Coordinates of C-alpha atoms in Angstrom, one line a residue:
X1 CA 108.2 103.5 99.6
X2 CA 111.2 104.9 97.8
X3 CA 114.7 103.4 98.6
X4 CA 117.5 106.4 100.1
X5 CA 120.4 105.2 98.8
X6 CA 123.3 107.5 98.8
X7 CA 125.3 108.0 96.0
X8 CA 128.4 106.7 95.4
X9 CA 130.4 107.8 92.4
X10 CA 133.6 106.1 91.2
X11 CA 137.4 107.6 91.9
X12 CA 139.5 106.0 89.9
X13 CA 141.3 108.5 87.6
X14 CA 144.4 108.3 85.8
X15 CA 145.9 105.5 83.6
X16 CA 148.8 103.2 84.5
X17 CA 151.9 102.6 83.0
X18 CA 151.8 99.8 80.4
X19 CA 153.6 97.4 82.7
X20 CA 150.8 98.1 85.5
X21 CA 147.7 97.6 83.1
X22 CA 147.3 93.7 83.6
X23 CA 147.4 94.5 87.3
X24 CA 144.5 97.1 87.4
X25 CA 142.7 94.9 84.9
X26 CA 142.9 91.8 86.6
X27 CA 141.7 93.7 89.5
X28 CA 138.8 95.4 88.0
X29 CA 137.3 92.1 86.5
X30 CA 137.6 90.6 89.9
X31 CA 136.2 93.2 91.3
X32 CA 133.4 93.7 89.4
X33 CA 132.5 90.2 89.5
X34 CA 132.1 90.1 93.9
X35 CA 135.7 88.7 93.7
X36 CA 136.8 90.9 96.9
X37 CA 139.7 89.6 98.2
X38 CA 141.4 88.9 95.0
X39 CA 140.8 92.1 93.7
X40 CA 142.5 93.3 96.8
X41 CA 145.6 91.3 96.3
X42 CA 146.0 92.6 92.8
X43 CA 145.5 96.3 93.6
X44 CA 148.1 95.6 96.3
X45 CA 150.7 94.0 94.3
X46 CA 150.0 97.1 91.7
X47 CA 150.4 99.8 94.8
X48 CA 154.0 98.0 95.6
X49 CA 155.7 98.2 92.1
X50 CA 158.3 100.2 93.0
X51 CA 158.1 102.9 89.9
X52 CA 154.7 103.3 90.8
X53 CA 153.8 106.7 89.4
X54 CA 151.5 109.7 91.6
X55 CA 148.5 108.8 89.8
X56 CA 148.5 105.3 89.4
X57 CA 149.1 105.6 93.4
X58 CA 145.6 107.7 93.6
X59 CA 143.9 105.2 91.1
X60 CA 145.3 102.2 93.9
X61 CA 144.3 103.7 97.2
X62 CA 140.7 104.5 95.3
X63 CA 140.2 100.9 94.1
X64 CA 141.2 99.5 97.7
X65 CA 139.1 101.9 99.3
X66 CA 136.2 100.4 97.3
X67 CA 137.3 97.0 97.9
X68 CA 137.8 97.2 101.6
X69 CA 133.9 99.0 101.5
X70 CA 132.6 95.9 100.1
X71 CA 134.3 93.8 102.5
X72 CA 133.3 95.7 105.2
X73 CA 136.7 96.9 106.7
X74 CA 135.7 100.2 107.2
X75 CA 138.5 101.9 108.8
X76 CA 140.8 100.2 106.1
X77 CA 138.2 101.7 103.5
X78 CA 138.9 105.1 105.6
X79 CA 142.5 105.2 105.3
X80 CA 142.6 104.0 101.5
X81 CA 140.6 106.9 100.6
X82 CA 141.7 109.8 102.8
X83 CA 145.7 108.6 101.7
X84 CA 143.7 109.2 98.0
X85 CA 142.6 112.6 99.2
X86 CA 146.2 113.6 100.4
X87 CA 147.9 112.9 97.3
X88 CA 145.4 114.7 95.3
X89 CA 145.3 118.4 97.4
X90 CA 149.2 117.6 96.9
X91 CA 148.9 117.3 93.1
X92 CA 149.6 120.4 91.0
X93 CA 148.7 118.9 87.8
X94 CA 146.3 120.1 85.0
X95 CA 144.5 116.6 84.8
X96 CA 143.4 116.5 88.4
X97 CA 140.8 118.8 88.8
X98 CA 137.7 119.8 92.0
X99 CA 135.5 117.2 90.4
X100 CA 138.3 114.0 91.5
X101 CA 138.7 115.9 95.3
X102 CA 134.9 115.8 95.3
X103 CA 134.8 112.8 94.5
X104 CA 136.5 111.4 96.8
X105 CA 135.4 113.0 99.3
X106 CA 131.7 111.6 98.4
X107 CA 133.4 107.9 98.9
X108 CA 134.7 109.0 102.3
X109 CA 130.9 110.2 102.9
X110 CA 129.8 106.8 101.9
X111 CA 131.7 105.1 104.4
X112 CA 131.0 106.7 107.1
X113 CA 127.3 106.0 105.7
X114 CA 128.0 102.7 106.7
X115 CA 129.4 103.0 109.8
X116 CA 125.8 104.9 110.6
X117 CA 128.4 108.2 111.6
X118 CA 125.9 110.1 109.9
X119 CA 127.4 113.4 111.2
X120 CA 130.8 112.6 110.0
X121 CA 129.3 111.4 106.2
X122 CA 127.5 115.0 106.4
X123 CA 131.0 116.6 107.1
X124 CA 132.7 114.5 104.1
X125 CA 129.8 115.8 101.5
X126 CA 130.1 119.1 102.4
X127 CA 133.6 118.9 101.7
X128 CA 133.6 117.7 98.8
X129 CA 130.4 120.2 98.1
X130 CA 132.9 123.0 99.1
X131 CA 135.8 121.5 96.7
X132 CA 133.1 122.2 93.6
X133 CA 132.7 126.1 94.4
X134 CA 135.0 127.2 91.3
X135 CA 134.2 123.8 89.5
X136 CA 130.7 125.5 87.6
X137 CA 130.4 122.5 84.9
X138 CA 129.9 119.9 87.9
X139 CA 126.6 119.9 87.4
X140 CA 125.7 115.9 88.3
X141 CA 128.3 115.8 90.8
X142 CA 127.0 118.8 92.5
X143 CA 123.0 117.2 92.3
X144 CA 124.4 113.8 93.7
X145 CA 126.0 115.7 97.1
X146 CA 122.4 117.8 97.6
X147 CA 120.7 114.1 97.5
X148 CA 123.3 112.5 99.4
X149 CA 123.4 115.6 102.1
X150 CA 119.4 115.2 101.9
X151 CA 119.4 111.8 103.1
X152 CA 121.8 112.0 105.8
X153 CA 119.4 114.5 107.1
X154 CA 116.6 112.3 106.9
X155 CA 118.7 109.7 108.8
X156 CA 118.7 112.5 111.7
X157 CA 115.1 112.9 111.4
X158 CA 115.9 116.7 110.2
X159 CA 113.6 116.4 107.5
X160 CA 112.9 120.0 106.8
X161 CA 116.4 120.1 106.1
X162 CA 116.5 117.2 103.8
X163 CA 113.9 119.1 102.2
X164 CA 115.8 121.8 101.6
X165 CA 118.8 119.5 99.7
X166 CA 116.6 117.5 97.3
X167 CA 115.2 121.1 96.4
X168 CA 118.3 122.3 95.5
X169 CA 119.1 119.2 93.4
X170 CA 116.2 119.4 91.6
X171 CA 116.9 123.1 90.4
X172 CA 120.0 122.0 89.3
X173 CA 118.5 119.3 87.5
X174 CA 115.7 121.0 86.1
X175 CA 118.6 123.1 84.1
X176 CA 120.5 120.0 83.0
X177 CA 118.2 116.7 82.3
X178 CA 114.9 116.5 80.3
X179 CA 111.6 116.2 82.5
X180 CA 111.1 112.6 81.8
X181 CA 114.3 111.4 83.2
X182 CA 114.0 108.6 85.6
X183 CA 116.1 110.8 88.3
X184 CA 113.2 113.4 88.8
X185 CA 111.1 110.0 89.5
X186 CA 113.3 109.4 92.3
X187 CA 113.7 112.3 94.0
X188 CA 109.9 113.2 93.8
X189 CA 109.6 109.8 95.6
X190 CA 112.1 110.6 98.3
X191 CA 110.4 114.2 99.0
X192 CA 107.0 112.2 99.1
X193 CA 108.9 109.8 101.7
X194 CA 110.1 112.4 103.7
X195 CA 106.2 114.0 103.6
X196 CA 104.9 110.2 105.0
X197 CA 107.3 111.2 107.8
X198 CA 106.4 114.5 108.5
X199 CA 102.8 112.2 108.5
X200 CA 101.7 115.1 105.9
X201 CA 100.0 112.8 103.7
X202 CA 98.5 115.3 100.7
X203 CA 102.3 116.5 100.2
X204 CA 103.4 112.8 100.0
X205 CA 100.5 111.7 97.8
X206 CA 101.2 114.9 95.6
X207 CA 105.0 114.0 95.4
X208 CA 104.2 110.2 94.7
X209 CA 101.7 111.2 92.0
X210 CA 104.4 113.4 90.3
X211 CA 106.8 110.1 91.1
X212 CA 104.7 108.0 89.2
X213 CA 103.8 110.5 86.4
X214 CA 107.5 110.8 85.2
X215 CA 108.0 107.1 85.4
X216 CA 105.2 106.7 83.1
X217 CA 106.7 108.4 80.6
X218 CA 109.5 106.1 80.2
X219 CA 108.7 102.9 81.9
X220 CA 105.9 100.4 81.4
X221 CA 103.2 99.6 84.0
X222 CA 104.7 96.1 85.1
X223 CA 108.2 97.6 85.9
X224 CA 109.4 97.4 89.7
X225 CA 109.5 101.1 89.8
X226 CA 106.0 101.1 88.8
X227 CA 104.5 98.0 91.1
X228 CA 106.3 99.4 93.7
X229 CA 104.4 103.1 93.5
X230 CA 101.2 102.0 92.8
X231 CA 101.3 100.4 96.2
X232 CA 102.6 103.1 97.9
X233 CA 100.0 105.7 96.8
X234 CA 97.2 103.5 97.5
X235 CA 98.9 103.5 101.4
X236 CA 99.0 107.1 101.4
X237 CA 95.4 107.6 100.2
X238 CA 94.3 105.2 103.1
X239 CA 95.7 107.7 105.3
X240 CA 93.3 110.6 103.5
X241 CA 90.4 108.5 104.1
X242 CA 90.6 109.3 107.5
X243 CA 90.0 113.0 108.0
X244 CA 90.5 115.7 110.5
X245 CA 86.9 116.8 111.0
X246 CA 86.6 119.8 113.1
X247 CA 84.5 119.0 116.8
X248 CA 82.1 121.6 116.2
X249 CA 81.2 120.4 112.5
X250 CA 77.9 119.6 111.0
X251 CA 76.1 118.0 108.8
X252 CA 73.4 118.6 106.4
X253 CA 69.7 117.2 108.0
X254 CA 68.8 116.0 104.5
X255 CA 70.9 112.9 102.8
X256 CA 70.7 112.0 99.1
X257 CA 70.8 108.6 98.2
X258 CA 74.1 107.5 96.4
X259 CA 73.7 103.8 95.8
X260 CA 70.2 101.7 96.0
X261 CA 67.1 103.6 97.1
X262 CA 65.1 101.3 94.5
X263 CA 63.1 98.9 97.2
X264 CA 64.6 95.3 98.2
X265 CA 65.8 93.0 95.1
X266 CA 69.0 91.8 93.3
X267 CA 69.3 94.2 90.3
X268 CA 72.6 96.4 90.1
X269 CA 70.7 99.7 90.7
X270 CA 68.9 97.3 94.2
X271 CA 70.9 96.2 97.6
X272 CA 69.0 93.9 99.9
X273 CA 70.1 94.0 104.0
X274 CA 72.8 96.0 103.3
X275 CA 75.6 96.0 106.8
X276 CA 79.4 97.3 105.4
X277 CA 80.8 100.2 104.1
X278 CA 84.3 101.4 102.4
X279 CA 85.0 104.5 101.0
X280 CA 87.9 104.8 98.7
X281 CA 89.5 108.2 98.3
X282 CA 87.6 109.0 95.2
X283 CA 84.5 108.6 96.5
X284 CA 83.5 105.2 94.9
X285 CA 82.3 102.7 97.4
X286 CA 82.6 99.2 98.5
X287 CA 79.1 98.5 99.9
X288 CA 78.7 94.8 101.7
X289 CA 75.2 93.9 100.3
X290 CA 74.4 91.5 102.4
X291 CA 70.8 89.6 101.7
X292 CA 72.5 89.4 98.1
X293 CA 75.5 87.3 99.5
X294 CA 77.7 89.7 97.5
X295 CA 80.0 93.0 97.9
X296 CA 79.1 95.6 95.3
X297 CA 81.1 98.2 93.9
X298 CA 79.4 101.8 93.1
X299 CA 81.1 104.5 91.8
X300 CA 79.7 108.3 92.6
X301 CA 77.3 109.2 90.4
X302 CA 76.5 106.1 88.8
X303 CA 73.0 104.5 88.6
X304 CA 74.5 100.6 88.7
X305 CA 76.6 99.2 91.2
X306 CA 79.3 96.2 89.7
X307 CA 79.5 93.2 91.2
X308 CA 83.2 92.9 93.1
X309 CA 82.8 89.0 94.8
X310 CA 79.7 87.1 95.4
X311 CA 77.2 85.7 92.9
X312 CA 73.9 86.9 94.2
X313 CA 73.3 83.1 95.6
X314 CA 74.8 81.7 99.6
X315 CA 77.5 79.2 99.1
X316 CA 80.1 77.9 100.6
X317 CA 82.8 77.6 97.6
X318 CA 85.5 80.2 97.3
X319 CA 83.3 82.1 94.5
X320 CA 80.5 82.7 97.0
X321 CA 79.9 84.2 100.1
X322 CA 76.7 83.9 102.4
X323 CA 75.6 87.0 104.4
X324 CA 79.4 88.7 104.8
X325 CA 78.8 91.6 106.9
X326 CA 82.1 93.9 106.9
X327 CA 84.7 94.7 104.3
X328 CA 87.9 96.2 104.3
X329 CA 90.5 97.0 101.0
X330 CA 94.1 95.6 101.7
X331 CA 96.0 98.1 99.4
X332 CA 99.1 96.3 99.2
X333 CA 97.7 93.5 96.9
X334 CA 94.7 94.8 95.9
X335 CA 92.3 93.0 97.7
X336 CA 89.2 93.2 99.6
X337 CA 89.3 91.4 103.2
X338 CA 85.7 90.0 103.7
X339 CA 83.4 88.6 106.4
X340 CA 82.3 85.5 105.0
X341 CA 80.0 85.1 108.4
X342 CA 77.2 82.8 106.8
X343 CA 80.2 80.7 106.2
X344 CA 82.3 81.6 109.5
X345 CA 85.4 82.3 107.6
X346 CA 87.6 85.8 106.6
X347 CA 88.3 85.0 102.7
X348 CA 90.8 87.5 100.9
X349 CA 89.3 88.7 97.6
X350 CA 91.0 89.9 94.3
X351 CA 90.0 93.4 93.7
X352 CA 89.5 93.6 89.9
X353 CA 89.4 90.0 88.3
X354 CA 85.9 88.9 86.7
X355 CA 86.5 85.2 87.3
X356 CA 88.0 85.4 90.8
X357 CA 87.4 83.5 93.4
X358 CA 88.4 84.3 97.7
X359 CA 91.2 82.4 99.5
X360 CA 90.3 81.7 103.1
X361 CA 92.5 83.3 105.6
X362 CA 90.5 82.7 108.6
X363 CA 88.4 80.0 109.3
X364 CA 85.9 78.9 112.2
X365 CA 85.0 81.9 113.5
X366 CA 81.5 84.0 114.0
X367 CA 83.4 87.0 112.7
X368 CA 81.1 90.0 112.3
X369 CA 83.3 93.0 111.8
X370 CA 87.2 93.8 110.4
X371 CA 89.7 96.6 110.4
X372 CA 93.6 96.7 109.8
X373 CA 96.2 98.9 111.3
X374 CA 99.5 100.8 109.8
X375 CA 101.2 97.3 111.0
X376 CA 98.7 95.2 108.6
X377 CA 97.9 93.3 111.4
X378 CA 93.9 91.9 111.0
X379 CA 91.3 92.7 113.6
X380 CA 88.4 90.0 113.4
X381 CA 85.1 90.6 115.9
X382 CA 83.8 86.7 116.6
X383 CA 80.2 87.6 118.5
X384 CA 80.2 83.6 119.5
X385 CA 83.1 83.8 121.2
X386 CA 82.4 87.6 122.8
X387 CA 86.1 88.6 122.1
X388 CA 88.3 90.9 119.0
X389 CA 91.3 88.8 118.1
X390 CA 94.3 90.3 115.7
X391 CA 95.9 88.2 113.2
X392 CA 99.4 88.5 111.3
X393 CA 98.2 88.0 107.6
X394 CA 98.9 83.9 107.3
X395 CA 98.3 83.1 111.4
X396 CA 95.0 80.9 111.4
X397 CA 94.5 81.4 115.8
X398 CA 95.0 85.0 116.1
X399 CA 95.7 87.1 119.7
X400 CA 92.8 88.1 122.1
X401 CA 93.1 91.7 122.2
X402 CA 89.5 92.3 123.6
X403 CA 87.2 90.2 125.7
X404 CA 87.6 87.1 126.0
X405 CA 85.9 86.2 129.7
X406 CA 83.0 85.2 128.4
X407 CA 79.8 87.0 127.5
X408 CA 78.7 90.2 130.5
X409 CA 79.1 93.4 131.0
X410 CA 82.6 93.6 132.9
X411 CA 85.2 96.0 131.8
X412 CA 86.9 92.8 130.3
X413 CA 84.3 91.1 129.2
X414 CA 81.8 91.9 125.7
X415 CA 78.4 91.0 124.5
X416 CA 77.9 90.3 120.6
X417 CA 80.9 92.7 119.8
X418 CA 80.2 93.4 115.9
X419 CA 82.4 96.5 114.1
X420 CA 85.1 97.8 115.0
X421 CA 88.3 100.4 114.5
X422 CA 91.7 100.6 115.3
X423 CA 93.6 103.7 114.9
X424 CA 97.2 104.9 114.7
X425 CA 98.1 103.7 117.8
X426 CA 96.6 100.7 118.0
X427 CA 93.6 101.4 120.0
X428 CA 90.5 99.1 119.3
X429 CA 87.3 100.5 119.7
X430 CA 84.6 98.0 119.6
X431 CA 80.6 98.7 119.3
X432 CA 79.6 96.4 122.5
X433 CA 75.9 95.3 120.2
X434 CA 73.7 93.6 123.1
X435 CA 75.1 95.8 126.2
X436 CA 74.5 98.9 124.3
X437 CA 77.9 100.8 124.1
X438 CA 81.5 101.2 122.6
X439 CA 84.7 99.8 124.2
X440 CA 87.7 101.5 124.1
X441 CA 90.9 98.9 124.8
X442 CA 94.1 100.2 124.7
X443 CA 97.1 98.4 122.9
X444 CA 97.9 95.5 125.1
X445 CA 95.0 96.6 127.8
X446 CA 93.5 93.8 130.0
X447 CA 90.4 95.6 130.2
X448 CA 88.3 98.5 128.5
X449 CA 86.9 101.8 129.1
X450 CA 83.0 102.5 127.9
X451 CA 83.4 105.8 126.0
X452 CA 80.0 105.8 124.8
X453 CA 76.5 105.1 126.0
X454 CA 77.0 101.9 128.7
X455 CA 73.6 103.3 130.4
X456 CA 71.4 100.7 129.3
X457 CA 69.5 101.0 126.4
X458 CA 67.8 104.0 125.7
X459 CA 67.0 106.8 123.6
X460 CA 68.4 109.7 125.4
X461 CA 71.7 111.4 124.3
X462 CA 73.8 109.2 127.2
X463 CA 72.8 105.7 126.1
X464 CA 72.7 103.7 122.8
X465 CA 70.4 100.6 121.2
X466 CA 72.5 98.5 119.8
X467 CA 75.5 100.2 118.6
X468 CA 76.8 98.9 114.9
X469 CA 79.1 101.0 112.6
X470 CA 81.8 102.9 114.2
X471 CA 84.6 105.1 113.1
X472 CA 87.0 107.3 114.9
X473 CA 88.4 110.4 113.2
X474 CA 92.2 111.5 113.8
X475 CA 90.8 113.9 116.9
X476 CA 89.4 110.9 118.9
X477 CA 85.6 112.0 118.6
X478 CA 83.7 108.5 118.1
X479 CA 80.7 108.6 115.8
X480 CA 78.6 105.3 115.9
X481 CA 75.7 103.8 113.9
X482 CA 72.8 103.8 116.8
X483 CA 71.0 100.9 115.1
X484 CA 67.6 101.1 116.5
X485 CA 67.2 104.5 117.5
X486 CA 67.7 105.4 113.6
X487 CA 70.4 107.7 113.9
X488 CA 74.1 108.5 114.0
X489 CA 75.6 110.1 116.9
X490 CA 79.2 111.8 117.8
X491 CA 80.5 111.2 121.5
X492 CA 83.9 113.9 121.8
X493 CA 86.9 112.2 123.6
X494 CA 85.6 111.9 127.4
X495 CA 82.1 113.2 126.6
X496 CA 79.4 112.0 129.2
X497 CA 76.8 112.0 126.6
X498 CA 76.8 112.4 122.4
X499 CA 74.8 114.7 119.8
X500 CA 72.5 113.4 117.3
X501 CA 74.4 114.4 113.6
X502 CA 71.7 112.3 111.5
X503 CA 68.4 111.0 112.0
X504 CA 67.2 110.8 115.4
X505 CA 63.7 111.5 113.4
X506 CA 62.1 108.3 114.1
X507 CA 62.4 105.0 111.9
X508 CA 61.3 106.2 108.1
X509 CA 62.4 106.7 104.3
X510 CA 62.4 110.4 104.1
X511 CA 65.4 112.2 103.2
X512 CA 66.0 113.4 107.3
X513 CA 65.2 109.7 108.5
X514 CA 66.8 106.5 108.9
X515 CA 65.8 103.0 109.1
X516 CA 67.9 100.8 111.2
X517 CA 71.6 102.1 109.6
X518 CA 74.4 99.3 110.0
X519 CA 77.5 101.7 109.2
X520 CA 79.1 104.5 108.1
X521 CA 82.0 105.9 106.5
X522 CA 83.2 109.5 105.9
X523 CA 85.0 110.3 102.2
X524 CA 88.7 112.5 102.2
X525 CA 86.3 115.7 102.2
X526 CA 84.2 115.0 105.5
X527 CA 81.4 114.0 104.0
X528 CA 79.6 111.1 105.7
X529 CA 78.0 107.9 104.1
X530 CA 75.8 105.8 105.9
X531 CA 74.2 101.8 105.0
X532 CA 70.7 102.7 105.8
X533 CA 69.7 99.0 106.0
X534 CA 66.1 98.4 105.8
X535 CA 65.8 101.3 103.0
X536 CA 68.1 99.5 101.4
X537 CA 70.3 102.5 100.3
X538 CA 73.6 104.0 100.7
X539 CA 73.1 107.9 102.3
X540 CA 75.0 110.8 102.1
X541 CA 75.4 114.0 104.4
X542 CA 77.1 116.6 102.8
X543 CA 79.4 118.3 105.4
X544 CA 78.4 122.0 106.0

């Protein structure tokens, strides 16, 4: 995300007498090379000449208050500057104009910054905001307040004020700069930050988009600026993935097939056992094609998938993978998160390099399925072991967070867990495979509650046959692959039984039936995808 640095413009106006100019020099060279202290002595020495003129006092009391800022002494910095600001509503001179009271003002602001007295830094930017009203040819100045005033609000959490500031700024700017100057880049970025906060994510993916269009103009690809953005807006669309989907919504009875659909083989138009599922925001999918020991990468409307990791052969080096079930995208380096469970390992995989190769992150474990929250902490299902564990990217033991008490039925206990989800909050829902239901543990629960099925398996809308895919949309409602019934269901938050969205038609390759489906996934739009195993295709539901 963007950084909300306030701005701090310099004070110093005026020239010394020629007697004084070594002084300020050698104090301005110290200063600007992190020389503190010895720039303090210098401007002190220059303050204590004794035919020290009005202005050279101003120009002192503005270089100390910077000074004592970098060093930290606050209050010192405080009374440097506001002895600045006296002197200057004293002066009745041509030559000190609004713009050097605004100024200064602005480095009082910045102070109080500082001190976190966000209320007072408000109060010192208004002022100087008020000390521009007859000053019209400020223009800079006055954008640089409506920022600074904008972030102070955001520092209160009074963001649709802050809103309101970096709008005004930008109307001045618009009048003043050309559109590809790198300051529109940053405040498009700090609107989109304040959007994030407001958790309206299509504002702050449309403010980040702008962000990174007026960057492009001027800045290359491998610049910070850039780097930096990229990853943000991948974050934000991993937010749109997730949509609201109304409780009442439905789904057309008939799918079309999106990737596969051409019998069981190894081709790039052909999956073989697919289990996994990820959609990204436009659409093109990460599918986990299993019996192939590779993840494939299909874009909509394309008759070939690409080959992302895996080499069509089970392996154990770091190019291959043998039977992975689940994958997940880690947007912050661009790389899928896969489980390797032929080979009992987690490997991280780079995105978009031909000749890559994974990097093991977790090793000796029966993993089955993955997810990662907001905190990019790792969830890992082990069905050996009965239990979810969460990782910190780099820890090789992970935290029980689920199960754990060996394999039954108990509230605290699971039985083959295999995919899973975590949402904002850090609540794991896990599909509880061989005692046909889904778990829901809260974040640092000992035990869980059975929000779906948990009735033995069975075919009527309160029970489940082993459960596999599973995702939870931002309302709570729980749709779940129901393996070997052949169809999807929804169970609303505290239901005591679900509906039948797809399938339900008996096992079968028609358009309206399913054969064994593994997951599912649902795109930004609410459409819904699901890995229809032994038809070996990808399936899509357009939402109604």
């Amino acid at each position: 995300m963007s950084n909300e640095n306030i701005s701090e413009t310099p004070t110093t106006v005026g020239t010394a007498e020629q007697q004084d100019n070594d002084l300020f020099a050698h104090g301005d060279g110290l200063y600007w090379t992190c020389e503190y202290e010895k720039a303090k002595e210098y401007f002190q020495i220059a303050l204590n000449q004794p035919s020290i003129s009005l202005l050279d006092e101003v120009r002192c009391y503005s270089s100390l208050g910077a000074v004592n800022t970098k060093l930290q002494n606050y209050k010192e910095a405080l009374s440097n500057y506001n002895r600045q600001l006296d002197i200057l509503l004293q002066l009745k001179i041509s030559n000190i104009n609004e713009a050097d009271i605004a100024k200064c003002c602005m480095s009082i602001g910045m102070v109080y910054w500082l001190m976190h007295d966000y209320a007072q830094a408000i109060y010192s930017n208004n002022q100087a905001l008020a000390a521009l009203s007859t000053d019209n040819q400020a223009f800079d100045l006055t954008s640089n307040i409506y920022k600074n005033l904008a972030n102070l609000h955001t520092k209160l959490n009074e963001f649709d004020l802050a809103l309101t500031y970096f709008g005004k700024a930008l109307e001045i700017d618009r009048q003043h700069l050309r559109e590809d100057h790198l300051k529109f880049g940053q405040t498009y970025a700090n609107i989109g930050t304040l959007y994030y906060s407001k958790q309206d994510f299509k504002q702050a993916l449309n403010y980040f988009l702008k962000a990174r269009e007026t960057w492009l103009k001027s800045l290359p690809m491998s610049h910070m600026y850039m780097e930096s953005m990229e990853k943000t807006i991948r974050t934000v669309q991993s937010k749109l993935v997730i949509p609201n989907i109304p409780s009442n919504s439905r789904w057309a009875s008939n799918g079309v097939t999106v990737a596969g659909g051409h019998e069981r083989g190894n081709a790039t138009t052909q999956l073989c056992n697919p289990y996994g599922l990820f959609i990204y925001d436009d659409q093109t999918m990460i599918i986990v094609d299993s019996g192939n020991h590779r993840i494939i990468e299909w874009k909509m409307d394309e008759k070939n998938g690409y080959i992302v990791a895996g080499d069509n052969s089970p392996g154990n080096r770091l190019d291959q993978l043998n039977w992975p079930t689940d994958v997940i995208i880690e947007k912050e380096t661009d790389s899928l998160i896969i489980c390797d469970r032929g080979n009992q390992r987690v490997v991280r995989w780079p995105c978009h390099k031909a000749t890559a190769q994974g990097e093991i992150i977790v090793s000796d474990i029966n993993c089955f399925g993955l997810t990662m929250d907001d905190q990019k902490y790792l969830y890992v299902s082990d069905t050996d072991n009965h239990e979810v564990r969460r990782y910190k990217i780099g820890d090789k033991n992970g935290t029980i967070i689920a199960g754990g008490h060996g394999k039954g039925d108990g509230l605290n206990q699971l039985n083959y867990p295999t995919y899973i989800f975590v949402d904002r909050q850090q609540t794991l829902y896990v599909s509880d495979h061989d005692n046909h239901r889904v778990m829901k543990w809260n974040k640092d629960g000992n035990e869980g509650i059975v929000v779906a099925g948990g009735r033995g398996k069975g075919e009527t809308l309160t029970q489940l046959s082993f459960p596999n895919g599973l995702f939870v949309d931002t309302l709570g409602t729980i749709y779940v692959a129901d393996s070997w019934n052949h169809r999807v269901m929804r169970w609303s938050d505290e239901a005591k039984q679900g509906t039948v969205i797809v399938g339900g038609n008996s096992w079968g390759g028609e358009t309206n039936q399913l054969h064994f489906p593994t997951s599912l996934s649902f795109d930004r739009h609410g459409n819904l995808y699901i890995v229809d195993q032994l038809n070996y295709r990808v399936q899509r539901f357009s939402i109604e």
